[in-house]
PDB file of C-alpha atoms in Angstrom:
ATOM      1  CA  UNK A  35    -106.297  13.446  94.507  1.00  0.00           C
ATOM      2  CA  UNK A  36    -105.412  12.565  90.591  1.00  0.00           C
ATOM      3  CA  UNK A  37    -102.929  15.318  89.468  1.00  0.00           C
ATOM      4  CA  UNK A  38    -103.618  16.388  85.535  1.00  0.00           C
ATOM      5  CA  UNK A  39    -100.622  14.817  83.637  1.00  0.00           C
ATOM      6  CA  UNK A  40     -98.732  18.005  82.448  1.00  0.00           C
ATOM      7  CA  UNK A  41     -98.650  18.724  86.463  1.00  0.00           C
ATOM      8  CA  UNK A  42     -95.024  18.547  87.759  1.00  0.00           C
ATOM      9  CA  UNK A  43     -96.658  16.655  90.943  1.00  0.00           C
ATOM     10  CA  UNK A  44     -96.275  13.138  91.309  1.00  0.00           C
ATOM     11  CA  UNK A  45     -99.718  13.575  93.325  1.00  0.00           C
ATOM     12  CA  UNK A  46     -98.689  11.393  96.688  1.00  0.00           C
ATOM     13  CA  UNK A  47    -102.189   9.189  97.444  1.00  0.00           C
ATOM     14  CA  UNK A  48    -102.780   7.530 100.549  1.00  0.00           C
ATOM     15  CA  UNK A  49    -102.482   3.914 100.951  1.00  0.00           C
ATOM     16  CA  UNK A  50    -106.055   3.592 100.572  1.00  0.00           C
ATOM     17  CA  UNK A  51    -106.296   4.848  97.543  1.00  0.00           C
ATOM     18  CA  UNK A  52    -104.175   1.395  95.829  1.00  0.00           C
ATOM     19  CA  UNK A  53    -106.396  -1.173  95.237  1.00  0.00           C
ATOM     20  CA  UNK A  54    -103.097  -3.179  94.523  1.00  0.00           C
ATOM     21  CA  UNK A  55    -100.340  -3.357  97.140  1.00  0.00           C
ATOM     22  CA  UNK A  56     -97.499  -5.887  96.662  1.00  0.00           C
ATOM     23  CA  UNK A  57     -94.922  -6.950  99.491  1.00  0.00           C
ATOM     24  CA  UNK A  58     -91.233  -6.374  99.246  1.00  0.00           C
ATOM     25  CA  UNK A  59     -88.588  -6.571 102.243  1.00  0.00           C
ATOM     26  CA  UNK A  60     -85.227  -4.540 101.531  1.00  0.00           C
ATOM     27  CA  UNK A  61     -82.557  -6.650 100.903  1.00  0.00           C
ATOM     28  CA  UNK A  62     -78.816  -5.992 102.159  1.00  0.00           C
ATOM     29  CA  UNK A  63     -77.621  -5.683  98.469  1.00  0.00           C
ATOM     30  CA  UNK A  64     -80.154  -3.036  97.860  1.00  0.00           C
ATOM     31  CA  UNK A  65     -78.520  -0.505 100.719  1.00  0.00           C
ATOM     32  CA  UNK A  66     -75.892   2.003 100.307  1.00  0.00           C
ATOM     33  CA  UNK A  67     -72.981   3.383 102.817  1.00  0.00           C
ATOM     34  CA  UNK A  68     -75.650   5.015 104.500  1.00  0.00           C
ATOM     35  CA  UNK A  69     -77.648   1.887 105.105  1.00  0.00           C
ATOM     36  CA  UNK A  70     -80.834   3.053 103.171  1.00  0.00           C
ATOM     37  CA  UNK A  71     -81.825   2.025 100.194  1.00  0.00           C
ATOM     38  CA  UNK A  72     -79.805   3.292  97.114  1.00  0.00           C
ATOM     39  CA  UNK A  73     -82.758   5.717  95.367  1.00  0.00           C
ATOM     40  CA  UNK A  74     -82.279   4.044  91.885  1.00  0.00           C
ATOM     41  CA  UNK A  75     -83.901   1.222  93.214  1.00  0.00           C
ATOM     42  CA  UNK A  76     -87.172   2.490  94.129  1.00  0.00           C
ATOM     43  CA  UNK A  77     -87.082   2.530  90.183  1.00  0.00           C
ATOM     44  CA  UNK A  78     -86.647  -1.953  90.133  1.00  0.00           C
ATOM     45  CA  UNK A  79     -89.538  -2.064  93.366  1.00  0.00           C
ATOM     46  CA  UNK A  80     -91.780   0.074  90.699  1.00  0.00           C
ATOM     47  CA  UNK A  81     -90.833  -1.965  87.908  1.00  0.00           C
ATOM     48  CA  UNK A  82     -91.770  -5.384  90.084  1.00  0.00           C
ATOM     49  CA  UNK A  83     -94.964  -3.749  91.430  1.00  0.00           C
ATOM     50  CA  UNK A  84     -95.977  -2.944  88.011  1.00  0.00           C
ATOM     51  CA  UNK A  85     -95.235  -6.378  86.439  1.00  0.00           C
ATOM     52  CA  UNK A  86     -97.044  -8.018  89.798  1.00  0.00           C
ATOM     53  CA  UNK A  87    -100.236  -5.183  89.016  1.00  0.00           C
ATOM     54  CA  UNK A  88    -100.355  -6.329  85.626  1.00  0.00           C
ATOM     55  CA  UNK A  89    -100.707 -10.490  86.882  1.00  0.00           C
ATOM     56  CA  UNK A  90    -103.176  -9.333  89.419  1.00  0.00           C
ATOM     57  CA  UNK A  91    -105.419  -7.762  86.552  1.00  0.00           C
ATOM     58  CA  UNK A  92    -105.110 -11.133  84.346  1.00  0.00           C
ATOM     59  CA  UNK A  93    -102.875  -9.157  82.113  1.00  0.00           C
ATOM     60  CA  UNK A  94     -99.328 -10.527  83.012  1.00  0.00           C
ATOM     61  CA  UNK A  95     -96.325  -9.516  81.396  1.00  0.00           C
ATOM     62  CA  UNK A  96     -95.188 -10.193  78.914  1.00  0.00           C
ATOM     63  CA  UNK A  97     -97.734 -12.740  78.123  1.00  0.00           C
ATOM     64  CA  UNK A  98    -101.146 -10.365  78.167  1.00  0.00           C
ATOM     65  CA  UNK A  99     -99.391  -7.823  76.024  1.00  0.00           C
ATOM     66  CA  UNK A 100     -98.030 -10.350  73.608  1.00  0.00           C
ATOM     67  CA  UNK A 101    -101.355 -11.915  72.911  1.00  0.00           C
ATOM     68  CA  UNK A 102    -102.675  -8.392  72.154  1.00  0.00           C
ATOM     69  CA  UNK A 103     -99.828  -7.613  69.342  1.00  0.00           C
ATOM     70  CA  UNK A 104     -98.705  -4.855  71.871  1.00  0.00           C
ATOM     71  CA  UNK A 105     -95.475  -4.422  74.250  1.00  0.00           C
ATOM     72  CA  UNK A 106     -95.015  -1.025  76.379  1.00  0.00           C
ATOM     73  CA  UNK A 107     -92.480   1.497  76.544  1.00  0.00           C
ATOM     74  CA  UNK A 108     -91.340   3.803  79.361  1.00  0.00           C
ATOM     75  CA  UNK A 109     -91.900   7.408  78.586  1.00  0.00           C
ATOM     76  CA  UNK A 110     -91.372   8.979  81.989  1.00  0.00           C
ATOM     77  CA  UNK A 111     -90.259   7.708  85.262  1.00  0.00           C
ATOM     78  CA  UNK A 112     -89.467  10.266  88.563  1.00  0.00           C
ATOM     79  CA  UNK A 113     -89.702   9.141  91.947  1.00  0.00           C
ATOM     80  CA  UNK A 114     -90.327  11.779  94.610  1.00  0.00           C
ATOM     81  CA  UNK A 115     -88.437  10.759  98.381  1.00  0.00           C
ATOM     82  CA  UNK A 116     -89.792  11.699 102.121  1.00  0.00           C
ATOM     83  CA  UNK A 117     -88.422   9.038 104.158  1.00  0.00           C
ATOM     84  CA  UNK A 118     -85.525   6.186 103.476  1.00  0.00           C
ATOM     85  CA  UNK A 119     -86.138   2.812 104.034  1.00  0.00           C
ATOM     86  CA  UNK A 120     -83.619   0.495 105.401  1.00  0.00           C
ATOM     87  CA  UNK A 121     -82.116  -3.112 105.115  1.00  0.00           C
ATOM     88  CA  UNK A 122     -84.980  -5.607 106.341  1.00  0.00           C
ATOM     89  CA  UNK A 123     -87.974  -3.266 106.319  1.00  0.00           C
ATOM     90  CA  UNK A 124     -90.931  -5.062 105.293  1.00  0.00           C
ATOM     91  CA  UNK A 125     -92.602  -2.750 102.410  1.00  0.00           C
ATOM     92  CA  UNK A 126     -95.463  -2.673 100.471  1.00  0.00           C
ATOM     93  CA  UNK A 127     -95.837  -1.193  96.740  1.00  0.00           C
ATOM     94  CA  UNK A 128     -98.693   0.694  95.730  1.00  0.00           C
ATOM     95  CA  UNK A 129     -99.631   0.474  92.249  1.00  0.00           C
ATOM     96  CA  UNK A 130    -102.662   2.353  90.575  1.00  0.00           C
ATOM     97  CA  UNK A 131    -103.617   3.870  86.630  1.00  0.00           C
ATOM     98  CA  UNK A 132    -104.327   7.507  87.177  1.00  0.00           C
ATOM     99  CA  UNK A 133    -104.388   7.963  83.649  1.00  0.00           C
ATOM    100  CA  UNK A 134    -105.832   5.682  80.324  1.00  0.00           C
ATOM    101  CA  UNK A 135    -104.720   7.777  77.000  1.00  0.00           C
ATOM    102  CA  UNK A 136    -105.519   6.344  73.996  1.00  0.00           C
ATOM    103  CA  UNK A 137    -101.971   4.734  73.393  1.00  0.00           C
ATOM    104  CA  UNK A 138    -100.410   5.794  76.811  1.00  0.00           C
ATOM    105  CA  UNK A 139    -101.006   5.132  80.824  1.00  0.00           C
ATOM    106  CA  UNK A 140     -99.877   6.902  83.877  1.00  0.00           C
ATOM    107  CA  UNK A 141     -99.344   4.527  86.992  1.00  0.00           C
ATOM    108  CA  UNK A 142     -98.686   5.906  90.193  1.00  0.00           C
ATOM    109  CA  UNK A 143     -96.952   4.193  92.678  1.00  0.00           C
ATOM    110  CA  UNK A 144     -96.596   4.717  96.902  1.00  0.00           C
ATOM    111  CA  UNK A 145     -94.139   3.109  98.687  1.00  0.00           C
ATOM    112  CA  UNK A 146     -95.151   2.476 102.416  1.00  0.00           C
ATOM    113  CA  UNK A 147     -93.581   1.102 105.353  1.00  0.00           C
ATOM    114  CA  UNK A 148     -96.668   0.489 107.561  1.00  0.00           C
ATOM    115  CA  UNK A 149     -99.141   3.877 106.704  1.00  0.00           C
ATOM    116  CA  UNK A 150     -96.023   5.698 106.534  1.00  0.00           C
ATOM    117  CA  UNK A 151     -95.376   6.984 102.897  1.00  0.00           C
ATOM    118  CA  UNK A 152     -91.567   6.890 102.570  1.00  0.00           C
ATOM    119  CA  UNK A 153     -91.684   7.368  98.164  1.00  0.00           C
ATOM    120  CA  UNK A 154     -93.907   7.758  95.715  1.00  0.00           C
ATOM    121  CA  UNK A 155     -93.784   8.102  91.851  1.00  0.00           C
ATOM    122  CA  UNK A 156     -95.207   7.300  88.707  1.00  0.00           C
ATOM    123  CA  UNK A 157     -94.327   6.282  85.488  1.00  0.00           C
ATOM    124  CA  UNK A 158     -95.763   6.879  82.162  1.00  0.00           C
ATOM    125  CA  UNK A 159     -95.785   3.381  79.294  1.00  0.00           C
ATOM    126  CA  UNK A 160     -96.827   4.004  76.098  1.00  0.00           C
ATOM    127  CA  UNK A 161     -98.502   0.857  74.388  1.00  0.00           C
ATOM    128  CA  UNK A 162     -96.547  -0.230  71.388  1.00  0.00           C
ATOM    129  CA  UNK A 163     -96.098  -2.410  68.054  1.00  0.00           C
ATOM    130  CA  UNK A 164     -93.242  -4.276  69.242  1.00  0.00           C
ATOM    131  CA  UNK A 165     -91.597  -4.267  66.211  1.00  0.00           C
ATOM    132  CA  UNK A 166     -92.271  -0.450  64.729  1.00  0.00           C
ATOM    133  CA  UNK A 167     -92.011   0.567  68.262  1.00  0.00           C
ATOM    134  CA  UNK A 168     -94.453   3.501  67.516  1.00  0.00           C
ATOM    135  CA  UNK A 169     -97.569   3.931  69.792  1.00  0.00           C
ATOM    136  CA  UNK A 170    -100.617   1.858  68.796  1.00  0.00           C
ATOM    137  CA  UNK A 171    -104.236   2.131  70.959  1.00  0.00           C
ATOM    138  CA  UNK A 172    -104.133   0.215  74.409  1.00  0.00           C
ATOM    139  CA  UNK A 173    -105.843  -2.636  73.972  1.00  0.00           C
ATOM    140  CA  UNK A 174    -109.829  -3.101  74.931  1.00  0.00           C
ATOM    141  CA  UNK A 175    -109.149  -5.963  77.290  1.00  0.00           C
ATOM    142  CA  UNK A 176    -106.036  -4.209  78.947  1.00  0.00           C
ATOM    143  CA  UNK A 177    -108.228  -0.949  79.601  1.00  0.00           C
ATOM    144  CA  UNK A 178    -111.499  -3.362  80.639  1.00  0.00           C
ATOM    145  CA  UNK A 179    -108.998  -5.115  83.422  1.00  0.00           C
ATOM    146  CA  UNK A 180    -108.071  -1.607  84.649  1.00  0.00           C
ATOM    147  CA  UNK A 181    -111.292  -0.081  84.819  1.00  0.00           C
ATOM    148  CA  UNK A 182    -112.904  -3.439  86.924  1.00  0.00           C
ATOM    149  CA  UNK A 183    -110.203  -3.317  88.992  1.00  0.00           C
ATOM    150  CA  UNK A 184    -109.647   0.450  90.294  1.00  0.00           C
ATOM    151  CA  UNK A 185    -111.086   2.008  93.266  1.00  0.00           C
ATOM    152  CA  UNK A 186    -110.108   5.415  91.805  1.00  0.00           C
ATOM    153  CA  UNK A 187    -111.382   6.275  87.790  1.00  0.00           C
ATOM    154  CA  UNK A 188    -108.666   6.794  85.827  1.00  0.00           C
ATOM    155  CA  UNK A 189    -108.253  10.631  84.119  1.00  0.00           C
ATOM    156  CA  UNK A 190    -109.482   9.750  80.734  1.00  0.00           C
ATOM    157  CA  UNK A 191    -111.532   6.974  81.225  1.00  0.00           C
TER     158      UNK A 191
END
């Protein structure tokens, strides 16, 4: 189920396999001509799982980081599409680590309308002095609130 990370996959999960699911409905401005969503914003419902996964492990953003002397930086994001969703579908976000590096982290993410898998995609933050911006070791407490909190070990735990 956990692709390696130097696989091209984005390695789809089911819904069962996110221990963290946040709620989203699609709002009009988020639509295109077609009336589905535009894809660049599967990116923001990522970004707002992820920040919504981090609260849920007692590690909000930016606060958590902050206390730790750390920030993170986006090193890869792709999003892979199946179905669209449309204006007023009631969505849910699945967030999960598949990977803990020493100074990076891969999370996955599923959208789903119902069981129905419509994107999925991951994106890869690198933990960070703030101010060098050069990688620096995730923290202990960070990697302690991921590992209580997965249903699925993270690669390189």
């Amino acid at each position: 189920m956990n692709a390696p990370s130097t696989d091209d996959s984005i390695a789809a999960a089911p819904r069962s396999a996110f221990a963290f699911l946040h709620p989203l409905r699609v709002r009009w401005s988020e639509v295109d001509p077609q009336g589905i969503v535009f894809n660049p914003n599967y990116l923001v419902y990522f970004d707002v799982a992820a920040t919504e996964y981090w609260r849920a492990l007692g590690y909000a953003y930016p606060e958590g980081f902050t206390r730790d002397g750390v920030d993170t930086f986006a090193k890869v994001a792709r999003a892979e599409f199946h179905a669209s969703a449309k204006f007023d579908d009631a969505l849910d976000i699945g967030v999960r680590t598949a990977r803990l590096g020493r100074t990076s982290l891969r999370l996955l993410f599923g959208v789903f309308r119902g069981e129905d898998l419509l994107v999925d995609g991951e994106i890869v933050y690198v933990t960070a002095d703030p101010a060098a911006q050069r990688p620096v070791p995730i923290p202990h407490r960070l990697r302690t609130a991921i590992l209580a909190h997965e249903r699925v070990r993270p690669e390189g735990a």
